[in-house]
Coordinates of C-alpha atoms in Angstrom, one line a residue:
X266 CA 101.3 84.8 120.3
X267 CA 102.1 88.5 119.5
X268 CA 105.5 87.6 118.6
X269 CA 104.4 85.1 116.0
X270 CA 101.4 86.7 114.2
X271 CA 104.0 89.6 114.2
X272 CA 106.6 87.8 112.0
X273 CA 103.8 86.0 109.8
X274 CA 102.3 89.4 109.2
X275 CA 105.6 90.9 108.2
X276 CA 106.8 87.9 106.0
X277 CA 102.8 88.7 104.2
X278 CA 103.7 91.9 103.7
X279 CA 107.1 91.4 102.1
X280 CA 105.8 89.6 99.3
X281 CA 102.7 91.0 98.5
X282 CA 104.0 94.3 98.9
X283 CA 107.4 93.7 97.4
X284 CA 108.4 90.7 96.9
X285 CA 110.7 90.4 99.8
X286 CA 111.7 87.5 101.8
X287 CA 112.0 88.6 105.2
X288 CA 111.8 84.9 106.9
X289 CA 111.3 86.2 110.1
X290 CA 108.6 83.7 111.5
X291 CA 111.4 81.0 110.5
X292 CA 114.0 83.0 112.5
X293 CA 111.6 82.7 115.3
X294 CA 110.8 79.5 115.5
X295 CA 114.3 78.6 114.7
X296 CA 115.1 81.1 117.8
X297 CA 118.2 82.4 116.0
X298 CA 118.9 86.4 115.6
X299 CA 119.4 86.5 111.2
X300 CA 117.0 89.2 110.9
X301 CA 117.0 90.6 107.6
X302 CA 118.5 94.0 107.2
X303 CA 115.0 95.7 106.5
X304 CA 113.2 94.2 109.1
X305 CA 115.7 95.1 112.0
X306 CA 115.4 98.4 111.3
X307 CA 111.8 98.6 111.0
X308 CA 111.5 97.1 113.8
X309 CA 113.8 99.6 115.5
X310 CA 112.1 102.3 114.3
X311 CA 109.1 100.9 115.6
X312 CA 110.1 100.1 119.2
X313 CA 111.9 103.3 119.0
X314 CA 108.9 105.8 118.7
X315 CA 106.0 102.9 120.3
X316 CA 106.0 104.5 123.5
X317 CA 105.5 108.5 124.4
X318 CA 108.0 110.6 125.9
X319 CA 107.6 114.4 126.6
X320 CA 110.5 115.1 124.0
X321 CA 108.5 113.0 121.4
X322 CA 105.2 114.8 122.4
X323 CA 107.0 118.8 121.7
X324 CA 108.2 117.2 118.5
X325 CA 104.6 116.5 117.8
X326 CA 103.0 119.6 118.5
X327 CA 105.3 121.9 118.5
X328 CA 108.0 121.9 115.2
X329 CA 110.9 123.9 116.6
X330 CA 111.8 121.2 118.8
X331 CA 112.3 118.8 116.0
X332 CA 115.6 120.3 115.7
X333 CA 116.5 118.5 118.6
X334 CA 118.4 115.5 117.0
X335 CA 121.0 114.3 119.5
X336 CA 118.9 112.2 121.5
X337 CA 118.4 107.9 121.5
X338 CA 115.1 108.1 119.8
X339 CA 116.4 110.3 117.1
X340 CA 119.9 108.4 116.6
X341 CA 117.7 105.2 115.9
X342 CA 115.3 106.4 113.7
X343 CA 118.0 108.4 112.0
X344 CA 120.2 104.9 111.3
X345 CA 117.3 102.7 110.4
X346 CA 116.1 105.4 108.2
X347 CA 119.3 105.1 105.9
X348 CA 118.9 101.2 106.2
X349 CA 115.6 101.3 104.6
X350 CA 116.6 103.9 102.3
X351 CA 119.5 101.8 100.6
X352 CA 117.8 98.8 100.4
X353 CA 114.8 100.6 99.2
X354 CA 116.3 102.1 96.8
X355 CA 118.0 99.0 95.6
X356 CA 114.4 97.1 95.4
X357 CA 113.0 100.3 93.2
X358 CA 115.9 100.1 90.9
X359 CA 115.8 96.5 90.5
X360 CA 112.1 96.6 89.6
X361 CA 112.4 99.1 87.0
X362 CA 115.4 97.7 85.0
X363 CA 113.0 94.2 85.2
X364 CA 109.9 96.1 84.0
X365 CA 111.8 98.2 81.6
X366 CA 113.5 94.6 80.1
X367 CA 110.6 93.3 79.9
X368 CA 109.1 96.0 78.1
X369 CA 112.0 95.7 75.2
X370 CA 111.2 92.3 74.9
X371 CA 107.1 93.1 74.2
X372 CA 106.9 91.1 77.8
X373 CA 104.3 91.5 80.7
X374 CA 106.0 90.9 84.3
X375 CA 103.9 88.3 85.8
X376 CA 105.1 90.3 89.3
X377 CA 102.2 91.2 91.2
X378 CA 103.2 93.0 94.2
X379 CA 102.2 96.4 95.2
X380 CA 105.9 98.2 94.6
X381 CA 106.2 96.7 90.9
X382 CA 102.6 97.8 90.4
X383 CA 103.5 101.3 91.4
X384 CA 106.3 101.3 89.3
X385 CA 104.6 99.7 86.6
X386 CA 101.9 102.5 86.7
X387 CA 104.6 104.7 87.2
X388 CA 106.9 104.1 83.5
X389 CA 103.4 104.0 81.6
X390 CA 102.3 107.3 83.0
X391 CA 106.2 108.9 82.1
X392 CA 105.7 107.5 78.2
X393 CA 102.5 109.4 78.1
X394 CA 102.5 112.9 76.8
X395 CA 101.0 115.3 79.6
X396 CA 101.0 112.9 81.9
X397 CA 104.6 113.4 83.2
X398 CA 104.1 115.4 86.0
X399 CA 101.5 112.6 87.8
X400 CA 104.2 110.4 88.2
X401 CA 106.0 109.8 91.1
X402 CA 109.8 110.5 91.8
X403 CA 112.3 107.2 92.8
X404 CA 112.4 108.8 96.6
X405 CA 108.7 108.9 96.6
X406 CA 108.2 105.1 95.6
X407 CA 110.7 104.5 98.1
X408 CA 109.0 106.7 100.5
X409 CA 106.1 104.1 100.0
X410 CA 108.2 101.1 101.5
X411 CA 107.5 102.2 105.2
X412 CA 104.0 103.1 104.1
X413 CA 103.1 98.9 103.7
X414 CA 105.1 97.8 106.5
X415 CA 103.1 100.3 108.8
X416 CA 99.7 99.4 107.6
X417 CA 100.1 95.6 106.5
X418 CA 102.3 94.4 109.5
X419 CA 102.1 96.0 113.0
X420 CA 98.2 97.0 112.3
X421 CA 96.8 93.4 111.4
X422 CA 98.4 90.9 113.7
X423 CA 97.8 93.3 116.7
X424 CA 94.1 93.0 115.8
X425 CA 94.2 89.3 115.3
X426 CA 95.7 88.9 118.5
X427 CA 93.3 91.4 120.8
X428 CA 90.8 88.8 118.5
X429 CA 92.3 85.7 119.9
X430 CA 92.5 87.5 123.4
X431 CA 88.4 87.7 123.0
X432 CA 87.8 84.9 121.9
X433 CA 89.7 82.5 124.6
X434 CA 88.0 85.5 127.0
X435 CA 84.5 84.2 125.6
X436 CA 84.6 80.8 124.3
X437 CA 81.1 80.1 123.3
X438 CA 82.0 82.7 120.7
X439 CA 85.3 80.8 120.0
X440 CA 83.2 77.8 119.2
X441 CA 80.3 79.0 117.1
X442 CA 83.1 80.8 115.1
X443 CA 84.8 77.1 114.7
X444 CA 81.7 75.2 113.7
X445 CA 81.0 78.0 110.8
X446 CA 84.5 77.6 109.7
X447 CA 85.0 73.7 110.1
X448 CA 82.1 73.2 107.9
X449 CA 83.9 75.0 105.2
X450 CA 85.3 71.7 102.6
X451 CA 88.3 73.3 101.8
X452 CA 91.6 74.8 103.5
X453 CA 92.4 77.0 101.0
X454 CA 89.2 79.5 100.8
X455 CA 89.5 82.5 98.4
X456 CA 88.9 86.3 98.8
X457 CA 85.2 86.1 98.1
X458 CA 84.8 83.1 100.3
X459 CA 86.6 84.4 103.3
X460 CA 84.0 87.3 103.1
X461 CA 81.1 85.0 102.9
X462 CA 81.7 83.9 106.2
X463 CA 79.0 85.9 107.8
X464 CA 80.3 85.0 111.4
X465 CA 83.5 85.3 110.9
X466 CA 82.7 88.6 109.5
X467 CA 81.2 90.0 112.9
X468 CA 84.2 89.3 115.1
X469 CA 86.7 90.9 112.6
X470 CA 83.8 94.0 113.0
X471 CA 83.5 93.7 116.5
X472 CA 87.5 93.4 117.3
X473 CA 88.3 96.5 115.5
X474 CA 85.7 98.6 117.1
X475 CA 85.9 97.4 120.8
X476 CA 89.9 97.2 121.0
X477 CA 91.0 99.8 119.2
X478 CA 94.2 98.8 117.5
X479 CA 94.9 102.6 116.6
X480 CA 93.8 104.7 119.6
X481 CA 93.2 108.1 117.5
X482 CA 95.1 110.1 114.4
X483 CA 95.8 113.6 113.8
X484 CA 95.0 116.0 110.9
X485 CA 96.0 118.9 110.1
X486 CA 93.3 121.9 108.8
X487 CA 94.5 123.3 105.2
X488 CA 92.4 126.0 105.7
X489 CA 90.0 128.0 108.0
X490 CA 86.7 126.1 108.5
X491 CA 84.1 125.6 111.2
X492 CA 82.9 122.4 112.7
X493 CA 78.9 122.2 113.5
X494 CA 78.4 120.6 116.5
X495 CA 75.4 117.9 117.3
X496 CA 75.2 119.5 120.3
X497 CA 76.0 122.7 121.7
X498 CA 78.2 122.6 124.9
X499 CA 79.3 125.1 127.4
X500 CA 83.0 126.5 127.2
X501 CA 85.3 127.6 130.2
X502 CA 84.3 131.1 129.8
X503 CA 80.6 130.3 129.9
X504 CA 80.0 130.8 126.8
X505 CA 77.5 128.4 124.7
X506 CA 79.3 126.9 121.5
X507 CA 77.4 125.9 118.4
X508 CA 80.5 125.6 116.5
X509 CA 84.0 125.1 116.7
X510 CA 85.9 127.0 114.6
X511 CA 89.3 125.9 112.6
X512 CA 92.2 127.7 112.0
X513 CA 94.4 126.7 109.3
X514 CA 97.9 124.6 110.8
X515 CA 95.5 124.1 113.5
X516 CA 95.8 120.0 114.9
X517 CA 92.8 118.0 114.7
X518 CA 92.8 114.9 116.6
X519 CA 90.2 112.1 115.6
X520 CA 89.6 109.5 119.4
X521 CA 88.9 106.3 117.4
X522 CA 88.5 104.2 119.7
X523 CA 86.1 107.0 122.3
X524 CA 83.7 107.0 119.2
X525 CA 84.3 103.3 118.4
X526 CA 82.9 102.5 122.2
X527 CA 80.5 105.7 122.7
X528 CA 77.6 104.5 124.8
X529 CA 75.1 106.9 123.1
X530 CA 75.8 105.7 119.9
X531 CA 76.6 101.9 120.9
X532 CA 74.5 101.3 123.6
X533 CA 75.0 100.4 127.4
X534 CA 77.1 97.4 126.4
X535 CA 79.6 99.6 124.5
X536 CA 82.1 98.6 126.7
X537 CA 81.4 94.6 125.8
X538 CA 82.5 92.4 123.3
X539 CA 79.8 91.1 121.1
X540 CA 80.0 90.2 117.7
X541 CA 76.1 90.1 117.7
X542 CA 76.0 93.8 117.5
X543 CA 76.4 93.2 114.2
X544 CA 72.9 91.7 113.4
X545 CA 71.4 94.8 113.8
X546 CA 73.9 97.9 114.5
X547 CA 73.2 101.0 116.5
X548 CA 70.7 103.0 113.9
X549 CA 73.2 106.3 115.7
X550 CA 76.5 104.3 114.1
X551 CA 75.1 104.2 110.5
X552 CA 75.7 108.2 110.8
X553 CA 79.9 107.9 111.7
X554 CA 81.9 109.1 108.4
X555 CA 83.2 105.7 108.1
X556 CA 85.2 104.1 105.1
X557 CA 84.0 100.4 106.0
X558 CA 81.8 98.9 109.2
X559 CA 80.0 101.9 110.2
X560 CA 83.2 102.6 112.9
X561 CA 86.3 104.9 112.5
X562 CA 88.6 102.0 113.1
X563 CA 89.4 102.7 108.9
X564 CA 88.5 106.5 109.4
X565 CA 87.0 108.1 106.4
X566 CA 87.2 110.2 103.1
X567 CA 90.5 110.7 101.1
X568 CA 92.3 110.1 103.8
X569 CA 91.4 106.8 104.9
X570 CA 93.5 103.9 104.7
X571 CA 94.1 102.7 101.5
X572 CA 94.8 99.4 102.6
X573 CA 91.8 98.4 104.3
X574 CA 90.8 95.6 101.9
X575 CA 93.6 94.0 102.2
X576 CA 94.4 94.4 106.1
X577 CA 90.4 92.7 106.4
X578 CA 91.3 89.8 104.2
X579 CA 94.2 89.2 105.9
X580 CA 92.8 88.9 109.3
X581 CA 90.3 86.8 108.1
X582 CA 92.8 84.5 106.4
X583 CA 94.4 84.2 109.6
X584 CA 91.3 83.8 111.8
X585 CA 90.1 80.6 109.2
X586 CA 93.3 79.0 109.4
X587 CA 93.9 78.9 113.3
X588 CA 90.5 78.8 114.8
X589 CA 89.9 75.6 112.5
X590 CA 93.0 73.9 113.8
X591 CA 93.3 75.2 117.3
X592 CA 91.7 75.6 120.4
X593 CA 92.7 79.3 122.6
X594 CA 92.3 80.0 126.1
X595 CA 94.2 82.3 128.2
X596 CA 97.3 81.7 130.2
X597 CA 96.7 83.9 132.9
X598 CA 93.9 86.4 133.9
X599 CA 91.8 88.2 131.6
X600 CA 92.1 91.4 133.8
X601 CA 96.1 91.1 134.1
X602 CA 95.5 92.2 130.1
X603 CA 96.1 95.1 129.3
X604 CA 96.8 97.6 126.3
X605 CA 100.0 99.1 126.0
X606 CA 99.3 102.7 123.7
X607 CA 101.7 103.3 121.2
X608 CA 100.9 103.8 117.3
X609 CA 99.5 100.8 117.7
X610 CA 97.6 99.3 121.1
X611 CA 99.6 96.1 122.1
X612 CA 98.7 93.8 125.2
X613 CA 101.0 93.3 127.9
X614 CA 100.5 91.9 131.4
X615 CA 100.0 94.4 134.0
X616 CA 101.6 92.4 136.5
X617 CA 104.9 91.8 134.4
X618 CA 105.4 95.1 132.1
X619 CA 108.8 94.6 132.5
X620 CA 108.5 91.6 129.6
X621 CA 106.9 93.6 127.2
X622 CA 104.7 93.6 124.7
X623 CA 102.9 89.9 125.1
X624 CA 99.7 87.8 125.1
X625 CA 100.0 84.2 127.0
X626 CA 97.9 81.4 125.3
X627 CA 97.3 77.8 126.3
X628 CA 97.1 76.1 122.3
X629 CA 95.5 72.9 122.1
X630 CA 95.2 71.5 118.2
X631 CA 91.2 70.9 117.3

């Protein structure tokens, strides 16, 4: 199942991010190998850096040993890197001679996908006096390419399927969810509608706070600061901290998922799936710096991912149109499960690792 939302996510992506036919869920079905350029090498960047080595770990943490370019993982990303480069740069240039024709003729490109958007924003910005040094250099759109592959693709259909993993674990849950959506007359809901679906709603919430598609991320202090703590704890010295203080260049990492499944804030069923929750959420979880669902699944502030809206809608979208026309239970045993870390949290079977990233389902149409 992995496999499949996989390619459907990344053939979603390609259009509404740029307008690209990647054809991969074809491919796959068709069980050939005519992957398209830009999705090989995204995907070999991906597997690439999915798993952590101790060489990949110094490169993290410490930047001298970034230097350190001779071995697999850096030979891979280096290749794919100047795959996505050239045909990024040939989809940026493309875009602009378009818009800029278009703009001769007194035209509006109908084109609504994010890359001509940005490029769009980008030639009315450089015709405005004072405004030229807010836009954005050719390498920096192309920088952007990456960018909506990593958060529209890998991100979304792992959720949906640690959400099809739950719901063939629990299926009274898979069944209420059915009824709401069956009862929906159409197959073709839109935006506003697929957020109306108030059930619907509360497994999508309760997915990406129990699984934790994205284990933690990292930031980086710009400057000296000081963290208040809730509570004070006691250091290795014996010394009682109030505070911790920041240095500037000093790592920060943020445990999603830890907070996400926190018993003092979620309860003693923290550790449960239970879209319920959602009736009435923890009072503690309505104080998480949170850009959407009182969780850190989205983080929060400036940084946050810009792509939320669209990653929920998607999932949703996907959610409406196979619960309503199939029935999920699991192929083997819920505890043979488990989540493989990497950027993102994949399930594999813990008595076959050697197959991969993977998640067995018995499909039977509604």
């Amino acid at each position: 199942m992995l496999s499949h939302l996989s390619c459907t996510t990344l053939d979603i992506i390609g259009l509404a991010g740029f307008d690209y036919h990647f054809d991969s869920l074809d491919h796959l079905v068709r069980g050939d190998r005519d992957e398209s350029e830009l999705s090989f090498a995204f995907s070999q960047i991906l597997n690439a850096i999915g798993g952590f080595t101790l060489l990949g770990i110094l490169k993290m943490w410490f930047p001298i040993f970034r230097m350190i370019q001779f071995d697999r993982r850096s030979r891979i990303e280096r290749s794919s890197q100047k795959t996505i480069q050239t045909i990024g740069r040939k989809l940026v240039e493309g875009r602009k001679q378009m818009l800029k024709e278009d703009m001769e003729k007194g035209q509006v490109s109908k084109a609504k996908d994010l890359l001509t958007l940005l490029i769009r924003a980008n030639l009315a910005e450089g015709g405005t006096s004072g405004q030229r040094d807010k836009i954005l250099s050719d390498e920096e759109v192309m920088d952007q390419i990456p960018t909506f592959l990593v958060a529209g693709h890998e991100t979304t259909s792992t959720a949906t399927t640690w959400a099809l993993y739950s719901l063939a674990s629990h299926p009274d849950v898979q069944t209420k969810l059915r009824e709401e959506l069956l009862a929906f007359p159409s197959d073709t809901p839109t935006m506003e509608e697929l957020n109306g679906f108030e059930y619907l709603d509360r497994v999508v919430r309760e997915t990406l706070r129990y699984h934790g598609v994205v284990q933690g991320a990292t930031r980086v202090a710009e400057q000296d600061d000081v963290i208040p703590l809730e509570r004070p704890f006691t250091d290795k010295y014996g010394v009682v901290r109030h505070e911790i203080k920041v240095k500037k260049g000093d790592g920060v990492l943020i445990p999603i998922r830890v907070v996400n499944t926190l018993q003092e804030i979620w309860g003693d069923d923290s550790e449960e799936f239970n879209p319920d929750r959602w009736l009435d959420p923890p009072k503690r979880s309505a104080s998480l710096p949170s850009a959407w669902g009182n969780q850190l699944s989205f983080i929060a502030g400036p940084r946050a991912c810009i792509g939320l809206r669209f990653a929920l809608v998607e999932m949703k979208a996907l959610l409406f149109a196979l619960i309503r026309s199939f029935e999920f239970k699991l192929a083997v045993d819920a505890g043979d499960v488990v989540g493989d870390v990497g950027i993102v949290t994949r399930p594999a079977l813990q008595s076959r690792p050697e197959e991969g990233h993977q998640l067995p389902l018995l499909i039977k149409q509604v």
